[in-house]
Every structure is written in C-alpha cells, then in structure tokens.
PDB file of C-alpha atoms in Angstrom:
ATOM      1  CA  MET A   1     -17.513   9.066   9.352  1.00 71.00           C
ATOM      2  CA  THR A   2     -16.765   8.787  13.052  1.00 78.00           C
ATOM      3  CA  LEU A   3     -14.237  11.012  14.838  1.00 71.00           C
ATOM      4  CA  ARG A   4     -12.946   9.823  18.212  1.00 74.00           C
ATOM      5  CA  ARG A   5     -10.923  12.473  20.023  1.00 69.00           C
ATOM      6  CA  GLU A   6      -9.948  10.146  22.889  1.00 74.00           C
ATOM      7  CA  ALA A   7      -8.141   7.713  20.505  1.00 77.00           C
ATOM      8  CA  PRO A   8      -7.659  10.097  18.458  1.00 89.00           C
ATOM      9  CA  GLU A   9      -8.766   8.668  15.121  1.00 91.00           C
ATOM     10  CA  ALA A  10     -11.263   9.091  12.329  1.00 90.00           C
ATOM     11  CA  GLU A  11     -13.039   6.064  10.874  1.00 92.00           C
ATOM     12  CA  MET A  12     -14.859   5.778   7.553  1.00 93.00           C
ATOM     13  CA  SER A  13     -16.930   2.733   6.602  1.00 93.00           C
ATOM     14  CA  GLY A  14     -18.662   1.641   3.426  1.00 92.00           C
ATOM     15  CA  GLN A  15     -17.167   1.893  -0.031  1.00 92.00           C
ATOM     16  CA  VAL A  16     -14.300   4.231   0.912  1.00 94.00           C
ATOM     17  CA  ARG A  17     -12.023   5.717  -1.766  1.00 94.00           C
ATOM     18  CA  ALA A  18      -9.092   8.049  -1.216  1.00 90.00           C
ATOM     19  CA  ARG A  19      -7.461   9.613  -4.292  1.00 89.00           C
ATOM     20  CA  GLN A  20      -4.261  11.574  -4.833  1.00 82.00           C
ATOM     21  CA  ALA A  21      -3.058  12.314  -8.361  1.00 79.00           C
ATOM     22  CA  GLY A  22      -2.843   8.896 -10.102  1.00 82.00           C
ATOM     23  CA  ARG A  23      -3.149   6.899  -6.859  1.00 87.00           C
ATOM     24  CA  GLU A  24      -6.295   5.438  -5.330  1.00 93.00           C
ATOM     25  CA  LEU A  25      -6.842   3.478  -2.116  1.00 94.00           C
ATOM     26  CA  SER A  26     -10.193   1.706  -1.804  1.00 96.00           C
ATOM     27  CA  ALA A  27     -11.528  -0.402   1.074  1.00 97.00           C
ATOM     28  CA  ASP A  28     -14.619  -1.235   3.105  1.00 97.00           C
ATOM     29  CA  ARG A  29     -13.101   0.514   6.145  1.00 96.00           C
ATOM     30  CA  LEU A  30     -10.481   3.229   6.502  1.00 96.00           C
ATOM     31  CA  VAL A  31      -9.052   4.482   9.806  1.00 95.00           C
ATOM     32  CA  LEU A  32      -6.918   7.624  10.100  1.00 93.00           C
ATOM     33  CA  GLU A  33      -4.817   7.507  13.256  1.00 93.00           C
ATOM     34  CA  LEU A  34      -4.209  11.113  14.308  1.00 92.00           C
ATOM     35  CA  ASP A  35      -1.585  12.851  16.431  1.00 89.00           C
ATOM     36  CA  ASN A  36      -2.507  15.183  19.311  1.00 85.00           C
ATOM     37  CA  SER A  37      -2.915  18.066  16.838  1.00 85.00           C
ATOM     38  CA  LEU A  38      -5.336  15.885  14.801  1.00 85.00           C
ATOM     39  CA  HIS A  39      -2.913  15.501  11.876  1.00 88.00           C
ATOM     40  CA  PRO A  40      -2.873  12.048  10.210  1.00 91.00           C
ATOM     41  CA  ARG A  41       0.102   9.873  11.234  1.00 93.00           C
ATOM     42  CA  ARG A  42      -1.086   6.494   9.953  1.00 95.00           C
ATOM     43  CA  VAL A  43      -3.773   5.246   7.558  1.00 95.00           C
ATOM     44  CA  VAL A  44      -5.140   1.699   7.967  1.00 97.00           C
ATOM     45  CA  ALA A  45      -7.410   0.155   5.316  1.00 97.00           C
ATOM     46  CA  ASN A  46      -9.137  -3.195   5.647  1.00 95.00           C
ATOM     47  CA  GLY A  47     -12.103  -4.984   4.168  1.00 95.00           C
ATOM     48  CA  HIS A  48     -10.754  -5.845   0.704  1.00 96.00           C
ATOM     49  CA  PRO A  49      -8.296  -2.939   0.501  1.00 97.00           C
ATOM     50  CA  GLN A  50      -6.711  -2.221  -2.838  1.00 97.00           C
ATOM     51  CA  LEU A  51      -4.068   0.331  -3.770  1.00 94.00           C
ATOM     52  CA  ARG A  52      -3.831   1.410  -7.418  1.00 94.00           C
ATOM     53  CA  ASP A  53      -1.199   3.637  -8.952  1.00 90.00           C
ATOM     54  CA  ALA A  54      -1.340   4.660 -12.611  1.00 87.00           C
ATOM     55  CA  GLY A  55       2.089   6.207 -13.129  1.00 79.00           C
ATOM     56  CA  LEU A  56       3.805   7.327 -16.307  1.00 73.00           C
ATOM     57  CA  SER A  57       5.944   4.176 -16.469  1.00 79.00           C
ATOM     58  CA  GLY A  58       3.070   1.743 -15.866  1.00 87.00           C
ATOM     59  CA  SER A  59       0.439   0.666 -13.393  1.00 92.00           C
ATOM     60  CA  LEU A  60       0.522  -0.973  -9.958  1.00 92.00           C
ATOM     61  CA  ILE A  61      -2.225  -2.843  -8.120  1.00 96.00           C
ATOM     62  CA  LEU A  62      -1.726  -4.062  -4.533  1.00 96.00           C
ATOM     63  CA  GLY A  63      -4.313  -5.988  -2.520  1.00 97.00           C
ATOM     64  CA  ALA A  64      -4.196  -7.624   0.938  1.00 98.00           C
ATOM     65  CA  ASP A  65      -6.248  -8.245   4.074  1.00 98.00           C
ATOM     66  CA  GLU A  66      -4.895  -4.952   5.435  1.00 98.00           C
ATOM     67  CA  ILE A  67      -2.891  -2.091   3.938  1.00 97.00           C
ATOM     68  CA  SER A  68      -1.402   0.582   6.194  1.00 97.00           C
ATOM     69  CA  THR A  69       0.638   3.685   5.469  1.00 94.00           C
ATOM     70  CA  ALA A  70       2.875   5.500   7.943  1.00 94.00           C
ATOM     71  CA  LEU A  71       2.865   9.260   7.374  1.00 92.00           C
ATOM     72  CA  ALA A  72       5.607  11.766   8.178  1.00 91.00           C
ATOM     73  CA  PRO A  73       4.587  14.844  10.217  1.00 88.00           C
ATOM     74  CA  GLU A  74       5.096  16.867   7.022  1.00 87.00           C
ATOM     75  CA  GLY A  75       2.435  14.760   5.281  1.00 83.00           C
ATOM     76  CA  TRP A  76       4.234  12.436   2.874  1.00 87.00           C
ATOM     77  CA  ALA A  77       4.088   8.641   3.078  1.00 89.00           C
ATOM     78  CA  GLU A  78       7.084   7.000   4.781  1.00 93.00           C
ATOM     79  CA  SER A  79       6.101   3.377   4.155  1.00 94.00           C
ATOM     80  CA  VAL A  80       3.311   1.130   2.946  1.00 95.00           C
ATOM     81  CA  THR A  81       2.734  -2.243   4.637  1.00 97.00           C
ATOM     82  CA  ALA A  82       0.401  -4.923   3.280  1.00 98.00           C
ATOM     83  CA  THR A  83      -0.401  -7.931   5.475  1.00 98.00           C
ATOM     84  CA  GLY A  84      -2.345 -11.132   4.900  1.00 97.00           C
ATOM     85  CA  ASN A  85      -2.856 -12.651   1.447  1.00 97.00           C
ATOM     86  CA  VAL A  86      -0.769  -9.952  -0.233  1.00 98.00           C
ATOM     87  CA  ARG A  87      -0.863  -9.899  -4.010  1.00 98.00           C
ATOM     88  CA  GLY A  88       0.506  -7.261  -6.287  1.00 96.00           C
ATOM     89  CA  THR A  89       0.989  -6.638  -9.996  1.00 96.00           C
ATOM     90  CA  ARG A  90       3.112  -4.019 -11.743  1.00 93.00           C
ATOM     91  CA  THR A  91       2.702  -3.623 -15.487  1.00 94.00           C
ATOM     92  CA  SER A  92       5.005  -1.534 -17.658  1.00 92.00           C
ATOM     93  CA  PRO A  93       6.171  -1.469 -21.275  1.00 91.00           C
ATOM     94  CA  ALA A  94       9.046  -3.761 -20.177  1.00 91.00           C
ATOM     95  CA  GLY A  95       6.670  -6.490 -18.936  1.00 94.00           C
ATOM     96  CA  GLU A  96       4.768  -7.581 -15.852  1.00 96.00           C
ATOM     97  CA  ASP A  97       5.923  -8.322 -12.286  1.00 95.00           C
ATOM     98  CA  LYS A  98       3.784 -10.147  -9.716  1.00 97.00           C
ATOM     99  CA  ILE A  99       4.242 -10.774  -6.001  1.00 97.00           C
ATOM    100  CA  GLU A 100       2.364 -12.963  -3.542  1.00 98.00           C
ATOM    101  CA  ALA A 101       3.321 -13.025   0.147  1.00 98.00           C
ATOM    102  CA  GLY A 102       2.057 -12.973   3.697  1.00 98.00           C
ATOM    103  CA  ARG A 103       3.558  -9.532   4.309  1.00 98.00           C
ATOM    104  CA  VAL A 104       5.135  -6.840   2.125  1.00 97.00           C
ATOM    105  CA  GLN A 105       6.613  -3.560   3.321  1.00 96.00           C
ATOM    106  CA  VAL A 106       7.724  -0.809   0.960  1.00 93.00           C
ATOM    107  CA  ASP A 107       9.859   1.960   2.447  1.00 94.00           C
ATOM    108  CA  LEU A 108       9.507   5.166   0.443  1.00 91.00           C
ATOM    109  CA  ALA A 109      12.017   7.893  -0.331  1.00 91.00           C
ATOM    110  CA  PRO A 110      11.329  11.017   1.785  1.00 88.00           C
ATOM    111  CA  ARG A 111       9.181  13.692   0.120  1.00 83.00           C
ATOM    112  CA  GLN A 112       8.975  11.679  -3.119  1.00 82.00           C
ATOM    113  CA  ASN A 113       6.566   8.774  -2.395  1.00 78.00           C
ATOM    114  CA  VAL A 114       8.652   6.464  -4.604  1.00 82.00           C
ATOM    115  CA  PRO A 115       9.819   2.989  -3.508  1.00 85.00           C
ATOM    116  CA  ARG A 116      13.246   2.784  -1.892  1.00 91.00           C
ATOM    117  CA  VAL A 117      13.269  -0.729  -0.334  1.00 94.00           C
ATOM    118  CA  LEU A 118      10.788  -3.605  -0.625  1.00 93.00           C
ATOM    119  CA  THR A 119      10.796  -6.370   2.022  1.00 96.00           C
ATOM    120  CA  ALA A 120       8.577  -9.450   1.636  1.00 96.00           C
ATOM    121  CA  ARG A 121       8.154 -12.530   3.832  1.00 96.00           C
ATOM    122  CA  ASP A 122       5.920 -15.525   4.549  1.00 96.00           C
ATOM    123  CA  GLY A 123       5.527 -17.632   1.417  1.00 96.00           C
ATOM    124  CA  VAL A 124       6.909 -15.182  -1.109  1.00 97.00           C
ATOM    125  CA  VAL A 125       6.424 -15.857  -4.823  1.00 97.00           C
ATOM    126  CA  LEU A 126       7.887 -13.367  -7.327  1.00 96.00           C
ATOM    127  CA  THR A 127       7.185 -13.731 -11.047  1.00 96.00           C
ATOM    128  CA  SER A 128       8.630 -11.441 -13.702  1.00 95.00           C
ATOM    129  CA  ARG A 129       7.509 -11.733 -17.309  1.00 94.00           C
ATOM    130  CA  SER A 130       9.232  -9.780 -20.065  1.00 92.00           C
ATOM    131  CA  ALA A 131       7.190  -8.045 -22.747  1.00 88.00           C
ATOM    132  CA  THR A 132       9.463  -9.631 -25.344  1.00 86.00           C
ATOM    133  CA  ALA A 133       9.673 -13.343 -26.145  1.00 78.00           C
ATOM    134  CA  VAL A 134      13.475 -13.229 -25.724  1.00 84.00           C
ATOM    135  CA  GLY A 135      13.168 -11.944 -22.131  1.00 83.00           C
ATOM    136  CA  GLY A 136      11.125 -14.913 -20.937  1.00 89.00           C
ATOM    137  CA  THR A 137       9.765 -15.436 -17.426  1.00 92.00           C
ATOM    138  CA  GLN A 138      11.608 -15.619 -14.102  1.00 92.00           C
ATOM    139  CA  ARG A 139      10.164 -16.988 -10.861  1.00 93.00           C
ATOM    140  CA  VAL A 140      11.500 -16.968  -7.306  1.00 94.00           C
ATOM    141  CA  GLN A 141       9.749 -18.738  -4.423  1.00 94.00           C
ATOM    142  CA  THR A 142      10.548 -18.910  -0.669  1.00 91.00           C
ATOM    143  CA  ASP A 143       8.920 -20.356   2.419  1.00 78.00           C
TER     144      ASP A 143
END
C-alpha cells in the first residue's frame, strides 16, 4: 500500500479485495482518493475490477475496465460508475437480467446504498430472462 499525502490518495496493488457485508470489490489495483482530512471521497478500481453483491433477493456481478464509487462525507456510496466493456448480471428468483454497455452509472439512495437510477450508454444491450417459461426473454439494444 502506498499513501501519498500530496495527492492525497492511498493506492493498493496486487489481488485487492474490499468487503462490506454481502458486497465485495476485487481488482488488481485500488485507489482511494482522500479529502484534506484523509477521509475517502472516491474509490477507483481497475485491472479486471469486479463488484459482487449477494443480497437477500438475489446476486449481482458487475465487471468493467474501471469501476469507481463516489462517497458522501458521511461515508455511504453516492454512485457507482463502470466504464469500458461493462457487463453485469443480476440473478433473482424471478429470473436473470444482463447488461452490456460502454458506460453504466448507478445513482444510489442516500444512506441506503440501494439503486435509485441506472443510466447506460455506448452500445447498450439489456436482456431479461424470466424464471418461468411463460415469462420468456426480452432484449433491448441501442447504439
């Protein structure tokens, strides 16, 4: 781990894993951008970053060239942004949803770390497959 006070930031390299409850962020490199009081304000993961969330209603896996998280001064995540070759899968008892895009941003509800708004762009492909045969599969694709 390297701490640079002039930036200020902390950098971790190698097989980095950060865990919180049922969430895990893994990457080859993780940078914590710090405020003047050395509190984290942004987390940037690159080198095959992957975000996993094993919640009660299902699981989520998000991968990209880079995944960053903006943090509120109070410590909760405000947003998660994935850029470059974004691919994500959410699996629940209702079925499976997949996304591929050049960029995905998820704005989170304050204090709750739950998705509020998802914005995707650059070659977006959404696929939703129901767990039941009657539900079928839906696909949306944009440039």
